[in-house]
Short mmCIF file of C-alpha atoms and ligand atoms in Angstrom, two decimals:
data_model
loop_
_atom_site.label_atom_id
_atom_site.label_comp_id
_atom_site.label_asym_id
_atom_site.label_seq_id
_atom_site.Cartn_x
_atom_site.Cartn_y
_atom_site.Cartn_z
CA MET A 1 114.89 65.39 109.61
CA VAL A 2 114.12 68.29 107.61
CA GLU A 3 116.43 71.25 107.60
CA GLN A 4 115.31 74.75 108.00
CA TRP A 5 115.86 75.72 104.32
CA ARG A 6 113.83 72.84 103.29
CA LEU A 7 111.02 73.85 105.47
CA ARG A 8 111.27 77.49 104.04
CA ALA A 9 111.21 76.07 100.54
CA GLY A 10 108.12 73.79 101.13
CA PHE A 11 106.34 76.61 102.87
CA ALA A 12 106.84 79.00 99.84
CA GLU A 13 105.77 76.26 97.43
CA ARG A 14 102.56 75.25 99.24
CA LEU A 15 101.65 78.82 99.79
CA SER A 16 102.32 79.44 96.17
CA ARG A 17 99.90 76.34 95.42
CA MET A 18 97.24 77.70 97.65
CA TYR A 19 97.61 81.20 96.10
CA GLY A 20 97.29 79.92 92.74
CA ARG A 21 94.41 77.98 93.38
CA GLU A 22 92.41 80.88 95.12
CA VAL A 23 93.89 83.83 92.80
CA PRO A 24 94.01 82.18 89.01
CA ALA A 25 95.60 85.43 87.60
CA TYR A 26 98.71 84.58 89.88
CA THR A 27 99.14 81.40 88.16
CA THR A 28 99.12 83.20 84.80
CA LEU A 29 101.63 85.51 86.33
CA VAL A 30 103.96 82.68 87.37
CA ASP A 31 103.71 81.28 83.88
CA VAL A 32 104.52 84.17 82.08
CA SER A 33 107.35 85.07 84.41
CA ARG A 34 108.88 81.61 83.72
CA GLU A 35 108.33 82.13 80.04
CA VAL A 36 110.12 85.36 79.97
CA ASN A 37 113.11 84.01 82.34
CA GLU A 38 113.65 81.02 79.72
CA ASP A 39 113.56 83.58 76.87
CA VAL A 40 116.27 85.78 78.69
CA LEU A 41 118.11 82.77 79.65
CA ARG A 42 118.29 81.63 75.97
CA LYS A 43 119.27 84.91 74.66
CA ARG A 44 121.78 86.11 77.30
CA GLY A 45 123.36 82.93 78.35
CA ALA A 46 125.38 82.88 81.64
CA ASP A 47 125.07 86.72 81.76
CA ALA A 48 121.39 86.22 82.40
CA GLU A 49 122.42 84.44 85.90
CA ARG A 50 124.84 87.12 87.03
CA LEU A 51 122.29 88.02 89.75
CA GLY A 52 121.32 84.79 90.70
CA SER A 53 121.17 81.09 89.34
CA ILE A 54 118.07 80.32 87.22
CA GLY A 55 117.06 77.69 89.94
CA ARG A 56 117.11 80.44 92.64
CA VAL A 57 115.43 82.93 90.42
CA THR A 58 112.53 80.55 89.21
CA ALA A 59 111.80 79.47 92.83
CA GLU A 60 112.03 83.05 94.20
CA ARG A 61 108.80 84.59 95.98
CA HIS A 62 107.96 87.28 98.05
CA GLY A 63 104.75 87.55 99.84
CA ALA A 64 103.14 90.33 102.02
CA ILE A 65 101.04 90.01 105.08
CA ARG A 66 99.68 92.88 107.44
CA VAL A 67 99.02 92.18 111.28
CA GLY A 68 97.52 94.59 114.10
CA THR A 69 99.64 94.52 117.01
CA PRO A 70 103.11 93.99 118.56
CA ARG A 71 101.91 90.77 120.07
CA GLU A 72 100.78 89.45 116.63
CA LEU A 73 104.07 90.78 115.12
CA ARG A 74 105.97 88.79 117.77
CA GLN A 75 104.06 85.55 116.84
CA VAL A 76 104.83 86.23 112.90
CA GLY A 77 108.42 86.35 114.07
CA ARG A 78 108.33 82.93 115.63
CA VAL A 79 106.58 81.70 112.63
CA PHE A 80 109.24 82.86 110.20
CA GLY A 81 111.99 82.44 112.67
CA ALA A 82 111.05 78.63 112.31
CA LEU A 83 112.07 79.09 108.56
CA GLY A 84 115.38 80.82 109.00
CA MET A 85 113.85 84.16 108.20
CA HIS A 86 114.89 87.38 110.13
CA PRO A 87 113.27 90.76 110.25
CA VAL A 88 115.60 93.05 108.15
CA GLY A 89 114.99 96.76 107.56
CA PHE A 90 112.54 99.17 108.88
CA TYR A 91 109.93 101.08 106.40
CA ASP A 92 107.91 103.71 107.92
CA LEU A 93 104.87 103.98 105.52
CA ARG A 94 103.26 106.79 107.61
CA ASP A 95 105.67 109.11 106.03
CA THR A 96 103.84 111.54 103.91
CA THR A 97 106.29 111.36 101.19
CA THR A 98 105.61 107.67 100.95
CA GLY A 99 101.87 107.83 101.11
CA ALA A 100 100.65 108.36 104.59
CA LEU A 101 99.60 104.62 105.34
CA PRO A 102 99.00 103.84 109.26
CA ILE A 103 101.59 101.13 109.05
CA VAL A 104 105.19 100.49 109.88
CA SER A 105 106.80 97.39 108.28
CA THR A 106 109.92 95.14 108.04
CA ALA A 107 110.78 92.18 105.90
CA PHE A 108 111.35 88.57 107.02
CA ARG A 109 114.07 86.82 105.01
CA PRO A 110 117.21 84.61 105.31
CA VAL A 111 120.27 86.53 105.75
CA ASP A 112 123.20 84.30 105.17
CA GLU A 113 124.31 83.77 101.54
CA ASP A 114 123.92 80.09 101.36
CA GLU A 115 120.65 80.28 102.88
CA LEU A 116 119.67 82.96 100.41
CA ALA A 117 121.11 80.68 97.73
CA HIS A 118 119.14 77.85 98.72
CA ASN A 119 115.76 79.76 98.94
CA PRO A 120 115.33 83.29 99.34
CA PHE A 121 111.71 83.45 100.49
CA ARG A 122 110.97 86.79 101.94
CA VAL A 123 107.76 88.32 103.38
CA PHE A 124 107.05 92.03 103.57
CA THR A 125 105.18 92.21 107.10
CA SER A 126 103.40 95.31 107.98
CA MET A 127 101.99 96.39 111.52
CA LEU A 128 99.00 98.75 111.95
CA THR A 129 99.83 101.81 114.21
CA VAL A 130 96.90 101.74 116.31
CA SER A 131 97.97 104.31 118.59
CA ASP A 132 98.99 107.05 116.04
CA ALA A 133 96.51 109.90 116.43
CA ARG A 134 97.19 111.20 113.13
CA PHE A 135 95.03 108.31 111.78
CA PHE A 136 92.76 106.97 114.68
CA ASP A 137 90.90 109.11 117.29
CA ASP A 138 90.68 107.84 120.86
CA GLY A 139 87.41 106.04 120.55
CA LEU A 140 88.37 104.18 117.44
CA SER A 141 91.95 103.51 118.83
CA ALA A 142 90.51 101.87 121.88
CA ARG A 143 88.04 99.88 119.76
CA LEU A 144 90.76 98.60 117.65
CA ASP A 145 92.96 97.51 120.67
CA THR A 146 90.01 95.58 122.02
CA PHE A 147 89.03 93.89 118.85
CA LEU A 148 92.68 92.96 118.02
CA ALA A 149 93.30 91.71 121.66
CA GLY A 150 90.56 89.20 121.36
CA ARG A 151 91.65 87.46 118.03
CA GLU A 152 94.11 84.74 117.62
CA LEU A 153 96.07 84.74 114.22
CA PHE A 154 98.01 81.38 114.95
CA PRO A 155 97.06 78.41 116.84
CA PRO A 156 99.24 77.47 119.74
CA GLU A 157 100.14 74.40 118.14
CA LEU A 158 101.68 76.10 115.24
CA LEU A 159 103.73 78.29 117.56
CA ALA A 160 104.90 75.45 119.56
CA LEU A 161 106.03 73.80 116.57
CA ALA A 162 107.55 76.94 115.21
CA ASP A 163 109.79 77.43 118.48
CA ARG A 164 111.02 74.04 118.10
CA ALA A 165 112.02 74.40 114.50
CA GLU A 166 113.84 77.60 115.21
CA ALA A 167 115.76 76.17 118.27
CA GLU A 168 116.76 72.79 116.60
CA ARG A 169 116.96 74.31 113.07
CA GLU A 170 115.13 71.18 111.69
CA LEU A 171 111.85 69.24 112.38
CA SER A 172 110.86 65.47 111.93
CA GLY A 173 108.94 64.71 108.70
CA ALA A 174 105.59 64.17 110.57
CA ASP A 175 105.96 67.66 112.46
CA THR A 176 107.05 69.45 109.05
CA GLU A 177 103.83 68.30 107.65
CA ARG A 178 101.74 69.50 110.43
CA PHE A 179 103.57 72.71 110.79
CA LEU A 180 103.36 73.45 106.99
CA GLU A 181 99.69 72.78 106.95
CA LEU A 182 98.79 74.93 110.10
CA ALA A 183 101.26 77.79 108.74
CA VAL A 184 99.73 78.01 105.18
CA ARG A 185 96.04 77.80 106.65
CA SER A 186 97.01 80.57 108.71
CA PHE A 187 97.72 82.89 105.67
CA GLU A 188 94.53 81.82 103.75
CA LEU A 189 91.72 84.21 103.24
CA SER A 190 88.93 83.55 105.84
CA ALA A 191 85.21 82.59 105.03
CA GLU A 192 84.07 84.00 107.92
CA PRO A 193 81.42 86.82 107.34
CA ILE A 194 82.87 90.51 107.80
CA ASP A 195 80.80 92.70 110.17
CA GLU A 196 79.97 95.53 108.03
CA ASP A 197 79.34 97.81 111.09
CA TRP A 198 82.96 97.28 112.02
CA TYR A 199 84.59 97.25 108.69
CA ALA A 200 82.87 100.25 107.11
CA PRO A 201 83.89 102.88 109.35
CA LEU A 202 87.41 101.78 109.66
CA GLU A 203 87.67 101.66 105.79
CA ARG A 204 86.48 105.36 105.87
CA VAL A 205 89.82 106.13 107.72
CA SER A 206 92.11 103.82 105.87
CA ALA A 207 91.34 100.71 103.71
CA VAL A 208 94.64 99.31 105.06
CA ALA A 209 93.24 99.49 108.49
CA ALA A 210 90.15 97.76 107.50
CA ASP A 211 91.87 95.18 105.83
CA ILE A 212 93.97 94.54 108.93
CA GLY A 213 91.68 95.25 111.92
CA GLY A 214 88.25 94.71 110.33
CA VAL A 215 88.56 91.03 110.11
CA ARG A 216 89.56 88.14 112.68
CA SER A 217 92.36 86.70 110.88
CA THR A 218 95.39 87.75 108.72
CA HIS A 219 95.83 86.61 104.80
CA ILE A 220 98.79 86.52 102.37
CA ASN A 221 97.75 89.73 100.13
CA HIS A 222 99.98 88.97 97.37
CA LEU A 223 102.89 86.58 96.16
CA THR A 224 105.48 87.86 93.88
CA PRO A 225 107.75 85.86 91.30
CA ARG A 226 110.69 87.24 90.16
CA VAL A 227 111.37 87.92 86.44
CA LEU A 228 114.69 88.79 84.44
CA ASP A 229 112.84 91.28 82.28
CA ILE A 230 110.04 92.95 83.73
CA ASP A 231 109.35 95.34 80.66
CA GLU A 232 108.86 92.25 78.60
CA LEU A 233 106.66 90.64 81.32
CA TYR A 234 104.53 93.86 81.50
CA ARG A 235 103.88 93.83 77.80
CA ARG A 236 102.93 90.06 77.88
CA MET A 237 100.57 90.36 80.70
CA THR A 238 98.98 93.36 79.12
CA GLU A 239 98.65 91.27 75.93
CA ARG A 240 96.72 88.53 77.72
CA GLY A 241 94.13 91.03 78.90
CA ILE A 242 95.36 91.23 82.41
CA GLU A 243 95.04 94.75 83.68
CA MET A 244 98.51 95.98 85.12
CA ILE A 245 98.77 99.07 87.19
CA ASP A 246 100.03 101.89 85.06
CA THR A 247 103.81 101.92 86.07
CA ILE A 248 106.64 99.94 86.83
CA GLN A 249 107.92 101.12 90.42
CA GLY A 250 111.48 101.87 91.11
CA PRO A 251 114.46 102.74 88.80
CA PRO A 252 113.51 102.99 85.21
CA HIS A 253 114.48 100.85 82.27
CA TRP A 254 117.60 102.06 81.10
CA ALA A 255 121.02 101.21 79.43
CA GLY A 256 123.14 101.04 82.61
CA PRO A 257 123.23 98.29 85.32
CA ASP A 258 120.06 97.18 86.88
CA VAL A 259 119.98 98.41 90.30
CA LEU A 260 117.73 97.64 93.43
CA LEU A 261 114.31 96.77 92.64
CA ARG A 262 111.71 97.18 89.97
CA GLN A 263 108.11 96.18 90.64
CA THR A 264 104.68 96.21 89.12
CA SER A 265 101.52 94.62 89.78
CA PHE A 266 97.97 93.66 88.53
CA ARG A 267 95.04 95.17 90.74
CA ALA A 268 93.53 93.39 93.49
CA LEU A 269 90.35 91.32 92.08
CA ALA A 270 86.95 91.76 93.39
CA GLU A 271 86.51 88.52 95.30
CA PRO A 272 83.18 87.24 96.91
CA ARG A 273 82.88 87.70 100.55
CA ALA A 274 80.26 87.41 103.01
CA LEU A 275 79.10 90.55 104.87
CA ARG A 276 77.16 90.73 108.03
CA ALA A 277 74.80 93.53 108.62
CA ALA A 278 74.01 95.04 111.91
CA ASP A 279 70.53 93.14 112.07
CA GLY A 280 72.58 89.88 111.75
CA SER A 281 71.43 89.21 108.16
CA VAL A 282 74.41 87.95 105.95
CA ARG A 283 74.62 88.90 102.20
CA ARG A 284 77.01 88.26 99.49
CA GLY A 285 79.39 91.17 98.68
CA ALA A 286 82.96 91.72 97.13
CA LEU A 287 86.33 93.05 98.42
CA ARG A 288 89.30 93.60 96.65
CA VAL A 289 92.17 92.50 98.76
CA ARG A 290 94.44 90.01 97.03
CA PHE A 291 96.60 91.09 93.98
CA GLY A 292 99.57 89.90 92.01
CA GLU A 293 102.93 91.42 91.75
CA VAL A 294 106.32 90.74 90.05
CA GLU A 295 109.58 91.91 90.59
CA ALA A 296 112.95 92.18 88.91
CA ARG A 297 115.96 92.52 91.20
CA GLY A 298 119.33 94.52 90.62
CA ILE A 299 122.52 95.37 92.38
CA ALA A 300 122.31 96.38 95.96
CA LEU A 301 123.33 100.18 96.54
CA THR A 302 125.69 101.26 99.27
CA ARG A 303 124.26 103.88 101.62
CA GLU A 304 125.78 106.71 99.39
CA GLY A 305 124.33 104.88 96.31
CA ARG A 306 121.04 104.85 98.08
CA VAL A 307 121.02 108.55 98.86
CA LEU A 308 121.90 109.28 95.14
CA TYR A 309 118.93 107.03 94.36
CA ASP A 310 116.61 108.88 96.60
CA ARG A 311 117.76 112.20 95.19
CA LEU A 312 117.24 111.01 91.77
CA LEU A 313 113.71 110.08 92.35
CA GLY A 314 113.17 113.63 93.66
CA LEU A 315 114.64 114.88 90.62
CA VAL A 316 112.60 112.94 88.33
CA ASP A 317 109.44 114.13 90.25
CA GLU A 318 110.36 117.65 89.79
CA ARG A 319 111.14 117.64 85.93
CA ALA A 320 108.00 115.28 85.33
CA VAL A 321 105.52 117.52 87.21
CA SER A 322 104.79 119.78 84.12
CA ARG A 323 104.86 116.76 81.59
CA PRO A 324 102.35 114.15 80.58
CA ARG A 325 102.36 111.11 82.76
CA ALA A 326 103.38 108.87 79.82
CA GLU A 327 106.66 110.86 79.79
CA ARG A 328 107.78 109.84 83.19
CA ALA A 329 109.66 106.96 82.26
CA ALA A 330 111.67 109.04 79.57
CA VAL A 331 112.29 111.67 82.04
CA ALA A 332 113.56 109.25 84.52
CA ARG A 333 116.02 107.56 81.99
CA THR A 334 117.52 110.96 81.03
CA VAL A 335 117.90 111.71 84.68
CA TRP A 336 119.69 108.36 85.41
CA ALA A 337 121.82 108.82 82.45
CA GLU A 338 123.21 112.06 83.83
CA HIS A 339 123.77 110.91 87.42
CA LEU A 340 124.20 107.21 87.57
CA PRO A 341 127.44 105.38 86.25
CA ALA A 342 126.67 103.55 83.08
CA THR A 343 128.74 100.47 83.96
CA GLU A 344 129.08 98.08 86.96
CA HIS A 345 132.81 99.02 86.88
CA ASP A 346 131.96 102.60 87.71
CA LEU A 347 129.36 101.63 90.08
CA ALA A 348 132.07 99.70 91.96
CA ALA A 349 134.97 102.27 91.76
CA ARG A 350 132.67 105.07 93.08
CA ASP A 351 131.52 102.71 95.80
CA LEU A 352 127.95 103.40 95.19
CA GLY A 353 127.00 99.61 94.52
CA PHE A 354 127.91 96.52 96.65
CA PHE A 355 130.13 93.90 95.11
CA THR A 356 132.20 91.07 96.45
CA TYR A 357 135.62 91.28 95.03
CA HIS A 358 137.93 88.57 93.88
CA ALA A 359 141.54 87.90 92.93
CA VAL A 360 141.95 87.14 89.20
CA PRO A 361 144.21 84.01 88.98
CA ASP A 362 145.92 85.03 85.83
CA ARG A 363 146.10 88.72 86.63
CA PRO A 364 148.89 90.69 84.89
CA ALA A 365 152.15 89.14 85.51
CA ASP A 366 154.62 91.55 84.17
CA GLY A 367 156.22 92.22 87.41
CA ARG A 368 154.59 95.59 88.06
CA ARG A 369 153.17 96.13 91.56
CA PRO A 370 149.32 96.37 91.65
CA PRO A 371 147.78 99.73 92.11
CA THR A 372 146.39 100.45 95.58
CA ASP A 373 142.82 101.84 94.65
CA LEU A 374 139.94 99.87 93.76
CA GLY A 375 139.25 101.45 90.35
CA GLY A 376 143.10 100.66 89.44
CA LEU A 377 142.60 97.00 90.68
CA LEU A 378 139.56 96.59 88.40
CA ALA A 379 140.77 98.34 85.45
CA GLY A 380 144.03 96.67 85.61
CA GLY A 381 142.39 93.28 85.70
CA TRP A 382 143.75 92.31 89.21
CA LEU A 383 140.43 92.07 90.67
CA ARG A 384 137.12 90.95 89.42
CA ALA A 385 133.71 92.38 91.14
CA GLU A 386 130.59 90.26 91.40
CA PRO A 387 127.43 92.16 92.06
CA ILE A 388 125.54 91.63 95.20
CA VAL A 389 121.83 91.35 94.60
CA TYR A 390 119.40 93.72 96.25
CA GLU A 391 117.47 91.60 98.83
CA ASP A 392 115.22 94.10 100.37
CA PHE A 393 112.25 96.44 99.53
CA LEU A 394 111.81 100.18 98.69
CA PRO A 395 109.58 102.18 100.79
CA ARG A 396 108.27 104.49 98.16
CA SER A 397 107.64 101.57 95.81
CA ALA A 398 106.00 99.44 98.56
CA ALA A 399 103.72 102.52 99.19
CA GLY A 400 102.79 102.83 95.52
CA ILE A 401 101.95 99.18 95.50
CA PHE A 402 99.66 99.63 98.70
CA HIS A 403 97.76 102.34 97.12
CA SER A 404 97.32 100.95 93.73
CA ASN A 405 95.60 98.07 95.51
CA LEU A 406 93.35 99.73 98.03
CA ASP A 407 89.78 100.10 97.17
CA ALA A 408 89.59 103.57 98.79
CA THR A 409 92.32 105.57 100.17
CA GLY A 410 90.16 106.89 103.40
CA SER A 411 90.59 110.18 104.87
CA GLY A 412 94.03 109.18 105.83
CA GLU A 413 93.83 111.12 109.11
CA SER A 414 91.58 111.58 112.16
CA ALA A 415 90.87 115.02 113.55
CA GLY A 416 94.02 114.59 115.61
CA HIS A 417 91.95 114.31 118.77
CA GLY A 418 93.45 113.03 121.83
CA ASP A 419 96.78 113.49 123.57
CA ARG A 420 98.33 110.61 122.17
CA GLU A 421 101.62 111.31 120.24
CA SER A 422 102.08 110.61 116.73
CA ALA A 423 103.70 107.25 117.95
CA ALA A 424 107.27 107.52 117.15
CA TYR A 425 108.60 104.37 115.62
CA ASP A 426 111.79 103.38 114.22
CA ALA A 427 113.85 99.92 113.86
CA ASP A 428 114.85 99.83 117.65
CA ARG A 429 111.26 100.46 118.78
CA LEU A 430 110.09 97.89 116.39
CA SER A 431 112.83 95.49 117.67
CA GLY A 432 111.56 95.83 121.08
CA ALA A 433 108.04 95.39 120.25
CA MET A 434 108.97 92.23 118.46
CA GLY A 435 111.47 90.83 120.73
CA ARG A 436 113.75 90.47 117.81
CA ASP A 437 116.46 92.80 116.28
CA VAL A 438 115.62 94.43 113.21
CA LEU A 439 118.69 94.05 111.18
CA ASP A 440 120.16 96.88 109.12
CA PRO A 441 120.24 95.73 105.32
CA PHE A 442 123.25 97.91 104.76
CA ALA A 443 125.30 96.10 107.46
CA LEU A 444 124.51 92.68 105.89
CA TYR A 445 125.65 93.85 102.41
CA GLU A 446 128.92 95.44 103.90
CA ARG A 447 129.55 92.13 105.79
CA GLN A 448 129.25 90.16 102.72
CA ARG A 449 131.49 92.66 100.62
CA ASP A 450 134.07 92.77 103.70
CA ARG A 451 134.48 89.10 103.90
CA SER A 452 135.42 89.00 100.39
CA LEU A 453 138.04 91.74 100.88
CA ALA A 454 139.42 90.02 103.77
CA VAL A 455 140.40 86.82 102.10
CA LEU A 456 142.14 88.84 99.20
CA PRO A 457 146.03 88.71 99.07
CA ARG A 458 147.00 91.63 101.04
CA ALA A 459 148.68 93.31 97.95
CA LEU A 460 145.33 93.38 96.30
CA ARG A 461 143.20 94.77 99.08
CA PRO A 462 142.14 98.20 98.15
CA THR A 463 143.14 101.07 100.33
CA ARG A 464 140.56 103.45 99.49
CA ALA A 465 136.85 102.94 98.18
CA PRO A 466 135.23 100.95 99.37
CA ARG A 467 135.67 102.03 102.74
CA PRO A 468 136.10 99.50 105.19
CA GLN A 469 133.03 98.99 107.64
CA GLY A 470 132.64 101.80 110.01
CA ALA A 471 134.96 104.28 108.46
CA SER A 472 132.42 106.46 106.94
C1 OOG B 501 102.81 95.21 101.00
C2 OOG B 501 103.13 96.08 99.81
C3 OOG B 501 104.79 96.21 99.77
C4 OOG B 501 106.35 95.46 98.10
O1 OOG B 501 106.70 94.57 97.26
O2 OOG B 501 106.98 96.51 98.04
C5 OOG B 501 105.36 95.10 98.99
C6 OOG B 501 101.30 95.07 101.27
O3 OOG B 501 100.50 95.60 100.27
O4 OOG B 501 100.94 94.60 102.29
O5 OOG B 501 104.99 93.95 99.03
NI1 NI B 502 105.37 93.01 97.25
#
């Protein structure tokens, strides 16, 4: 029998093989990432593995898919449920501050520490908000509903195998083979001709709407390896003549601890696609829908740390607005140096980052009583803090990745016809639509931290920060 984490690892590996075959620049990205990681490991030794073993980091990928309806999202939930992946986090990309895209998203990923350590494969999953009148007028919305109701993204055999794998948390060898084959096939780019008459008007509203609702299948639109030095990777990819987008999204490169997530990508490549005109004739065209991205992960921030991060992004925007684009990174570095603790120790003591805490076996034994605050326990060598890696995504960076990879941004809005609301969506509503709870990422990190605090000897449990769960 094949256990769930092996199913997940097998799926990630086969998907990666398929993607590498179809999008050769992805293979280059994976090769360069591996080289960079080996160099960093040589240079920094054990320190390079502070945020994950080299085994985990080398195999680590995230992908992204986009679907059209709650029904499709429920099916996606079943396929990923089979792989031990749960929806975590709610991202509303319709927000104008993040880019006004007609989608809401979540990320499917493992949540338990040992599952993450085995294989942390995750998939950023977006759903089109067909009923949002800010994007689609009544006529288009109704036509989208009809079109999406008539397509089938996943064959019933795949879903039946998925349900079994989820319930039993394993599959037989033969079923595994079939499940993986059908699952990977469901995320391949379809060769079926695209109806131009249907695709083009959707594209005028939003390129992402066309990518989701203009065709009869879904596809993985990028697959992302993890790298230990993203600035170095960016330089090496550029040297190899691969045109990267002009920025690294997320926190700047700076002297302090790595936090959250930094990402960059190469632009979607024009791939040949068959296009069908209204008169039925088929011609060869090209579409840009698949791209490559790379990520570097840092320490997860607490709610308070995250509020600070979002505020710093705003500050960087404000200060950078009057400067040339090339200076943005330098502005960001200055803002970070002014506001973010320069050490892991201070990040922990100020309760801005998530860590697990461990009693130091040979802690000071001069008979003094340990202090009661976290800062003191850390400074006095009683406790050691291990960073918790950020396992999620960032809405503004995600929007940046979307935008840099859409052919046209579209009008972004319909005339606002009809009486439909702007389709209020939040984590609860998405949970209801999907029939699965969208988990709160902060609660997951808190749980991990609190478990480590709970097993400390009573005298070493800090009484102040970090606040125990629910106290804030
Ligand atoms: C998803 C873009 C978001 C990320 O890494 O932030 C994403 C998409 O283009 O469908 O993958
Ligand atoms: Ni991505």
